[in-house]
Amino acid sequence: MSFLDARDHGSKVGSGGHASAQNEAIDRRERLRRLALETIDLSKDPYFMRNHLGQYECRLCLTLHNNEGNYLAHTQGKRHQQNMAKRAAREAAEKPAQPAPQRRAAVKKTVKIGRPGYRVTKQFDSDQDQRSLLFQVEYPEIDEDVKPRHRFMSAYEQKKEAWDKAYQYLLFAADPYEVIAFKIPNIDVDRSENFFTHWDADNKIYSLQVPFKPQRLTASGAAAPAGGAPQANGGPPRPPPGMQGGPPPMPPQMGNGFPGPPPGQGFPMPPGGPPPQGAY
């Protein structure tokens, strides 16, 4: 190219003229190679391999390269980047779903201000033969947007007293007050309409009524099931409801251990009078 042609194309006199697209691509790859050599460690690249012929291979794209610079330029190219994206997507699809880690709720720390006041009222419904307890706990300084809670606890859950299966515990809790517990009989709670809770937000009083299922007591004072009838000490069982009478009385016994005659009757006298002594 003469200097006239170079001047027509906008180049300076003595320069090599405008670079072609091929030359620009070569220069770009060379700049990428030098940049990659400075920033990338090939020993940590899982796809870089040198074969027995002294050439360098890309195990991801299955390509051969004459030197490290050529391989590094390949890693910055479009083909290698697309293959890496496809491999990452395939591994993510084949990887089993891991369960989400369980996050524990942060424990709320509050400064306790003491125990609340309370009232316990014993109640008895004669129509239903049912006993109940009414608990009224006062929380005058309860936190805002906090409602008191209650919970029944078995005697085997607590560690303050010796285990006694005849009792259970009823707990009340509301911040910033301490948790209080009441020791109540271990009787089944009747959770019908008689069991209710009420929170009076104006007077700050939490009410809970706990009705117990009716219990029938035996003569010894032990609780008996509702469908059975109590028994007397050492006596026969009473008849079920709706049946009249009872078991027939035992006949009186004679001195020799044999049963005597029925009441109001005697043994018949044998003919000829009473037998002589020693006949039996």
Coordinates of C-alpha atoms in Angstrom, one line a residue:
M1 CA 0.0 0.0 0.0
S2 CA 1.4 3.3 -1.0
F3 CA 1.4 6.4 1.2
L4 CA -1.4 7.8 -1.0
D5 CA -3.6 4.8 -0.3
A6 CA -2.9 5.1 3.4
R7 CA -3.7 8.8 3.3
D8 CA -7.0 8.1 1.6
H9 CA -7.9 5.6 4.3
G10 CA -7.1 8.1 7.1
S11 CA -3.7 6.5 8.2
K12 CA -0.6 8.4 8.9
V13 CA 2.3 8.2 6.6
G14 CA 4.7 5.4 7.7
S15 CA 2.1 3.5 9.6
G16 CA 0.9 0.0 8.8
G17 CA -2.6 1.1 7.9
H18 CA -5.9 0.0 9.4
A19 CA -5.9 -3.5 11.0
S20 CA -8.2 -6.0 9.5
A21 CA -10.8 -8.0 11.5
Q22 CA -8.5 -11.0 11.6
N23 CA -5.7 -8.9 13.1
E24 CA -8.0 -7.4 15.7
A25 CA -9.1 -10.9 16.7
I26 CA -5.5 -12.0 17.1
D27 CA -4.6 -9.0 19.1
R28 CA -7.7 -9.5 21.4
R29 CA -6.8 -13.1 22.1
E30 CA -3.3 -12.2 22.9
R31 CA -4.4 -9.5 25.4
L32 CA -6.8 -12.0 27.0
R33 CA -4.0 -14.6 27.2
R34 CA -1.7 -12.3 29.0
L35 CA -4.4 -11.2 31.4
A36 CA -5.4 -14.8 32.1
L37 CA -1.8 -15.8 32.8
E38 CA -1.6 -13.1 35.5
T39 CA -4.9 -13.9 37.2
I40 CA -5.7 -17.6 36.7
D41 CA -3.9 -20.6 38.3
L42 CA -4.1 -23.5 35.9
S43 CA -3.2 -26.0 38.6
K44 CA -6.6 -25.4 40.1
D45 CA -8.5 -25.7 36.8
P46 CA -10.4 -29.1 36.8
Y47 CA -10.7 -29.0 32.9
F48 CA -7.0 -28.4 32.1
M49 CA -5.0 -31.4 31.1
R50 CA -1.7 -32.0 29.3
N51 CA -1.5 -35.1 27.2
H52 CA 1.4 -37.4 26.2
L53 CA 2.1 -35.3 23.1
G54 CA 2.8 -32.2 25.0
Q55 CA -0.5 -30.5 24.0
Y56 CA -3.1 -29.1 26.3
E57 CA -6.6 -30.3 26.3
C58 CA -9.9 -28.9 27.6
R59 CA -11.8 -31.8 29.1
L60 CA -15.0 -29.9 29.1
C61 CA -15.0 -28.8 25.4
L62 CA -12.7 -31.6 24.1
T63 CA -10.4 -29.2 22.3
L64 CA -6.6 -29.3 21.8
H65 CA -4.3 -26.3 22.3
N66 CA -0.6 -25.8 21.6
N67 CA 0.3 -23.8 24.6
E68 CA -1.1 -22.5 27.9
G69 CA -1.9 -19.1 26.5
N70 CA -4.0 -20.6 23.8
Y71 CA -5.9 -22.6 26.4
L72 CA -6.5 -19.6 28.6
A73 CA -7.8 -17.7 25.6
H74 CA -10.2 -20.6 25.0
T75 CA -11.5 -20.5 28.6
Q76 CA -12.5 -16.8 28.0
G77 CA -14.3 -17.7 24.8
K78 CA -18.1 -18.1 24.2
R79 CA -17.9 -21.9 23.7
H80 CA -16.2 -22.7 27.0
Q81 CA -18.5 -20.3 28.9
Q82 CA -21.7 -21.9 27.5
N83 CA -20.5 -25.4 28.3
M84 CA -19.7 -24.4 31.8
A85 CA -23.3 -23.0 32.2
K86 CA -24.8 -26.2 30.8
R87 CA -22.8 -28.3 33.2
A88 CA -23.8 -26.3 36.2
A89 CA -27.5 -26.5 35.2
R90 CA -27.3 -30.3 34.8
E91 CA -25.5 -30.7 38.2
A92 CA -28.1 -28.6 39.9
A93 CA -30.9 -30.6 38.4
E94 CA -29.4 -34.0 39.4
K95 CA -28.4 -32.8 42.9
P96 CA -30.9 -34.1 45.4
A97 CA -32.9 -31.5 47.2
Q98 CA -31.5 -30.7 50.6
P99 CA -33.8 -30.1 53.5
A100 CA -34.0 -26.5 54.6
P101 CA -32.0 -25.9 57.7
Q102 CA -34.1 -25.6 60.8
R103 CA -33.9 -22.2 62.3
R104 CA -34.5 -22.0 66.0
A105 CA -36.6 -19.2 67.2
A106 CA -34.7 -16.7 69.2
V107 CA -35.4 -16.9 72.9
K108 CA -37.1 -13.8 74.1
K109 CA -35.4 -12.5 77.3
T110 CA -37.5 -10.5 79.6
V111 CA -37.0 -9.2 83.1
K112 CA -39.4 -10.9 85.4
I113 CA -41.3 -8.6 87.8
G114 CA -42.7 -11.2 90.2
R115 CA -45.8 -13.4 90.6
P116 CA -49.3 -12.3 89.7
G117 CA -52.2 -12.2 92.1
Y118 CA -54.8 -14.9 91.8
R119 CA -58.1 -16.3 93.2
V120 CA -59.2 -19.9 93.2
T121 CA -62.9 -20.8 93.7
K122 CA -64.3 -24.3 94.3
Q123 CA -67.6 -24.9 92.6
F124 CA -70.1 -27.8 92.6
D125 CA -73.0 -28.3 90.2
S126 CA -75.6 -30.4 92.0
D127 CA -77.7 -31.0 88.9
Q128 CA -74.8 -32.6 87.0
D129 CA -73.0 -33.9 90.2
Q130 CA -69.9 -32.2 88.9
R131 CA -67.1 -30.3 90.6
S132 CA -65.0 -27.6 89.1
L133 CA -62.3 -25.0 89.8
L134 CA -62.4 -21.3 88.7
F135 CA -59.0 -19.6 88.4
Q136 CA -58.8 -15.8 88.2
V137 CA -55.2 -14.5 87.6
E138 CA -54.5 -10.8 87.6
Y139 CA -51.9 -9.3 85.3
P140 CA -52.1 -5.5 85.8
E141 CA -48.7 -4.8 84.1
I142 CA -48.8 -7.3 81.3
D143 CA -46.9 -6.4 78.1
E144 CA -48.8 -5.0 75.2
D145 CA -50.2 -7.5 72.6
V146 CA -49.6 -10.3 75.0
K147 CA -52.3 -12.7 76.0
P148 CA -51.9 -15.1 79.0
R149 CA -51.6 -18.8 78.3
H150 CA -52.3 -21.9 80.4
R151 CA -51.1 -25.5 80.2
F152 CA -51.8 -28.8 81.9
M153 CA -48.6 -30.7 83.1
S154 CA -48.2 -34.2 84.3
A155 CA -46.6 -34.8 87.7
Y156 CA -43.8 -36.7 86.0
E157 CA -42.8 -33.6 84.0
Q158 CA -42.0 -31.4 87.0
K159 CA -38.8 -31.6 89.1
K160 CA -39.8 -29.6 92.2
E161 CA -41.7 -32.3 94.1
A162 CA -41.8 -36.1 94.4
W163 CA -43.9 -37.8 91.7
D164 CA -47.5 -38.4 92.7
K165 CA -49.8 -39.8 90.0
A166 CA -52.8 -38.6 92.1
Y167 CA -52.1 -35.0 91.1
Q168 CA -51.4 -32.9 88.1
Y169 CA -50.3 -29.3 87.6
L170 CA -52.0 -26.3 85.9
L171 CA -49.5 -23.6 84.7
F172 CA -50.2 -19.9 83.8
A173 CA -47.7 -17.7 81.9
A174 CA -47.7 -14.1 80.7
D175 CA -44.7 -11.8 80.3
P176 CA -43.2 -10.1 82.2
Y177 CA -44.6 -12.1 85.2
E178 CA -43.2 -15.4 86.4
V179 CA -44.9 -18.7 85.6
I180 CA -47.2 -19.9 88.4
A181 CA -48.5 -23.5 88.9
F182 CA -51.4 -25.0 90.8
K183 CA -51.5 -28.6 92.0
I184 CA -54.9 -30.1 91.2
P185 CA -56.3 -33.6 91.4
N186 CA -55.4 -35.9 88.5
I187 CA -59.0 -36.3 87.3
D188 CA -60.2 -36.3 83.7
V189 CA -61.1 -32.7 82.6
D190 CA -64.5 -32.3 81.1
R191 CA -63.8 -30.2 78.0
S192 CA -67.4 -29.5 77.1
E193 CA -69.1 -26.1 77.2
N194 CA -68.4 -25.9 80.9
F195 CA -64.7 -25.6 80.2
F196 CA -63.9 -22.0 79.1
T197 CA -61.3 -19.2 79.2
H198 CA -61.7 -15.5 79.2
W199 CA -59.3 -12.6 79.0
D200 CA -60.6 -9.3 80.3
A201 CA -58.3 -6.8 78.6
D202 CA -59.8 -3.9 80.5
N203 CA -59.3 -5.2 84.0
K204 CA -56.3 -7.4 83.1
I205 CA -57.9 -10.6 84.6
Y206 CA -57.5 -14.0 83.0
S207 CA -60.2 -16.5 84.0
L208 CA -60.2 -20.3 83.5
Q209 CA -62.9 -22.7 84.6
V210 CA -61.8 -26.4 84.8
P211 CA -64.7 -28.8 85.3
F212 CA -63.9 -32.4 86.3
K213 CA -65.8 -35.5 85.1
P214 CA -68.0 -36.9 87.8
Q215 CA -66.4 -39.5 90.0
R216 CA -68.3 -42.1 92.1
L217 CA -66.6 -43.2 95.3
T218 CA -66.7 -46.6 96.9
A219 CA -67.1 -47.3 100.6
S220 CA -63.3 -47.3 101.1
G221 CA -63.1 -43.8 99.5
A222 CA -61.5 -44.9 96.2
A223 CA -62.9 -43.6 92.9
A224 CA -64.9 -46.1 90.9
P225 CA -65.8 -45.9 87.2
A226 CA -69.0 -44.1 86.4
G227 CA -70.7 -47.2 85.0
G228 CA -70.0 -49.6 87.9
A229 CA -71.7 -49.8 91.3
P230 CA -69.8 -49.6 94.6
Q231 CA -69.4 -52.7 96.8
A232 CA -69.7 -53.0 100.5
N233 CA -66.8 -54.2 102.6
G234 CA -66.8 -58.0 102.4
G235 CA -70.4 -58.2 101.0
P236 CA -71.8 -59.2 97.7
P237 CA -72.0 -56.7 94.9
R238 CA -75.1 -54.6 94.5
P239 CA -77.4 -55.3 91.6
P240 CA -77.1 -53.1 88.5
P241 CA -79.6 -50.2 88.3
G242 CA -83.0 -51.3 87.2
M243 CA -82.9 -54.7 88.7
Q244 CA -84.9 -55.6 91.9
G245 CA -83.8 -57.7 94.7
G246 CA -80.5 -59.3 95.3
P247 CA -78.8 -62.7 95.6
P248 CA -80.7 -65.2 97.8
P249 CA -79.5 -65.4 101.5
M250 CA -77.2 -68.2 102.5
P251 CA -79.0 -70.9 104.5
P252 CA -78.0 -71.3 108.1
Q253 CA -75.5 -74.0 108.9
M254 CA -75.6 -76.7 111.5
G255 CA -72.9 -77.6 113.9
N256 CA -71.5 -80.4 111.7
G257 CA -71.0 -78.0 108.7
F258 CA -74.0 -79.2 106.6
P259 CA -76.6 -76.7 105.6
G260 CA -79.7 -76.5 107.8
P261 CA -83.3 -76.6 106.8
P262 CA -84.8 -73.5 105.1
P263 CA -86.1 -70.8 107.4
G264 CA -89.4 -71.8 109.1
Q265 CA -89.1 -75.5 108.3
G266 CA -87.6 -78.4 110.1
F267 CA -86.3 -81.8 109.2
P268 CA -89.1 -84.5 108.9
M269 CA -89.2 -87.0 111.7
P270 CA -88.4 -90.5 110.6
P271 CA -91.2 -93.1 111.3
G272 CA -90.9 -94.9 114.6
G273 CA -89.7 -91.8 116.5
P274 CA -86.3 -90.4 116.9
P275 CA -83.4 -92.7 116.3
P276 CA -81.4 -93.9 119.2
Q277 CA -78.1 -92.3 120.1
G278 CA -75.2 -93.4 118.1
A279 CA -77.3 -94.3 115.1
Y280 CA -75.5 -91.7 112.9

